[in-house]
Short mmCIF file of C-alpha atoms in Angstrom, two decimals:
data_model
loop_
_atom_site.label_atom_id
_atom_site.label_comp_id
_atom_site.label_asym_id
_atom_site.label_seq_id
_atom_site.Cartn_x
_atom_site.Cartn_y
_atom_site.Cartn_z
CA UNK M 1 123.50 111.26 111.07
CA UNK M 2 121.90 110.43 114.41
CA UNK M 3 121.68 113.08 117.12
CA UNK M 4 120.29 113.22 120.64
CA UNK M 5 119.13 116.62 121.85
CA UNK M 6 118.24 117.18 125.49
CA UNK M 7 116.15 119.90 127.06
CA UNK M 8 114.59 120.77 130.39
CA UNK M 9 117.50 121.31 132.76
CA UNK M 10 117.76 124.27 135.07
CA UNK M 11 117.88 125.55 138.62
CA UNK M 12 115.33 124.43 141.17
CA UNK M 13 114.98 124.50 144.94
CA UNK M 14 115.19 121.34 146.99
CA UNK M 15 111.86 119.54 146.94
CA UNK M 16 110.99 120.87 143.52
CA UNK M 17 110.56 119.12 140.19
CA UNK M 18 112.07 119.18 136.72
CA UNK M 19 111.31 117.24 133.57
CA UNK M 20 114.08 116.36 131.15
CA UNK M 21 113.41 115.42 127.56
CA UNK M 22 115.59 113.90 124.88
CA UNK M 23 114.75 113.58 121.22
CA UNK M 24 116.59 111.36 118.79
CA UNK M 25 116.74 112.40 115.15
CA UNK M 26 118.31 111.13 111.98
CA UNK M 27 118.01 108.02 109.86
CA UNK M 28 116.79 105.80 112.68
CA UNK M 29 115.56 102.29 112.10
CA UNK M 30 114.92 101.48 115.74
CA UNK M 31 115.93 102.34 119.29
CA UNK M 32 116.55 99.66 121.86
CA UNK M 33 117.57 100.86 125.29
CA UNK M 34 117.29 104.53 126.29
CA UNK M 35 118.59 105.97 129.48
CA UNK M 36 119.67 108.94 131.53
CA UNK M 37 123.06 109.25 133.14
CA UNK M 38 124.49 112.00 135.29
CA UNK M 39 127.90 113.26 136.25
CA UNK M 40 128.57 115.50 139.21
CA UNK M 41 131.83 117.45 139.57
CA UNK M 42 134.67 115.15 140.59
CA UNK M 43 132.55 112.03 140.24
CA UNK M 44 132.14 109.33 137.64
CA UNK M 45 129.19 109.26 135.29
CA UNK M 46 126.45 107.06 136.70
CA UNK M 47 123.24 105.53 135.42
CA UNK M 48 120.14 107.28 136.74
CA UNK M 49 117.38 105.41 134.91
CA UNK M 50 116.86 103.31 131.82
CA UNK M 51 113.98 101.98 129.76
CA UNK M 52 113.74 99.28 127.12
CA UNK M 53 111.72 99.46 123.94
CA UNK M 54 109.14 97.27 125.68
CA UNK M 55 108.81 99.64 128.61
CA UNK M 56 110.88 97.80 131.19
CA UNK M 57 112.60 100.24 133.53
CA UNK M 58 115.47 100.31 135.98
CA UNK M 59 116.56 103.01 138.40
CA UNK M 60 119.51 103.89 140.57
CA UNK M 61 118.67 103.24 144.22
CA UNK M 62 119.23 106.91 144.99
CA UNK M 63 116.36 108.03 142.75
CA UNK M 64 113.82 105.24 143.18
CA UNK M 65 110.43 106.62 144.12
CA UNK M 66 111.39 110.16 143.07
CA UNK M 67 112.26 109.89 139.37
CA UNK M 68 110.19 108.38 136.57
CA UNK M 69 111.49 107.52 133.12
CA UNK M 70 109.19 107.22 130.12
CA UNK M 71 109.50 107.07 126.35
CA UNK M 72 107.48 107.63 123.23
CA UNK M 73 108.61 105.11 120.64
CA UNK M 74 106.70 106.81 117.83
CA UNK M 75 108.51 110.10 118.47
CA UNK M 76 111.89 108.63 119.45
CA UNK M 77 111.84 110.56 122.71
CA UNK M 78 112.64 109.75 126.30
CA UNK M 79 111.71 111.77 129.36
CA UNK M 80 112.84 111.90 132.96
CA UNK M 81 110.39 113.30 135.48
CA UNK M 82 112.35 114.29 138.56
CA UNK M 83 110.39 115.01 141.74
CA UNK M 84 111.43 115.76 145.32
CA UNK M 85 114.80 116.91 144.05
CA UNK M 86 117.71 117.02 146.45
CA UNK M 87 120.96 119.03 146.32
CA UNK M 88 122.83 115.76 145.71
CA UNK M 89 120.93 115.41 142.42
CA UNK M 90 122.93 118.35 141.08
CA UNK M 91 124.84 117.18 138.01
CA UNK M 92 125.03 117.29 134.25
CA UNK M 93 122.44 114.87 132.93
CA UNK M 94 123.12 112.98 129.70
CA UNK M 95 120.71 111.15 127.46
CA UNK M 96 121.89 107.81 126.09
CA UNK M 97 120.34 105.57 123.47
CA UNK M 98 121.29 102.37 121.71
CA UNK M 99 120.21 103.03 118.17
CA UNK M 100 119.94 101.00 115.01
CA UNK M 101 120.36 103.46 112.16
CA UNK M 102 120.32 103.11 108.42
CA UNK M 103 123.82 104.56 108.11
CA UNK M 104 125.87 102.70 110.72
CA UNK M 105 126.08 99.60 112.87
CA UNK M 106 124.02 99.59 116.09
CA UNK M 107 125.76 101.67 118.72
CA UNK M 108 125.34 103.96 121.68
CA UNK M 109 124.74 107.66 121.17
CA UNK M 110 125.00 110.45 123.74
CA UNK M 111 123.39 113.84 124.07
CA UNK M 112 125.36 116.98 124.83
CA UNK M 113 124.24 117.11 128.45
CA UNK M 114 121.96 119.44 130.38
CA UNK M 115 122.75 121.00 133.74
CA UNK M 116 120.49 120.34 136.70
CA UNK M 117 121.19 122.38 139.82
CA UNK M 118 119.26 121.88 143.04
CA UNK M 119 119.69 124.54 145.69
CA UNK M 120 119.22 123.84 149.39
#
């Protein structure tokens, strides 16, 4: 069974930094796209950043220049370095990965979410 487990959320002051991590475990054959999404109260879930298995990245306009996504293919992990955090970055952050496993067809998996709170 494939699982995504996130870590690294918390409370930080505006201008500060946090690093989120997500580890995929289970009978994994390969991971294509990995990404981070976020959902603030009363708002829809939105893509923050994504990265392909080849290292290609994409970012939401609101985080460009402040956030950096990276991955370790050997460890099946993805990270989100968040710098110059703003109060509007406050949300629950979710890890997402499109995984080819040995036990099911390729599909998207989601982590349980980690809270990021930025105080002004």
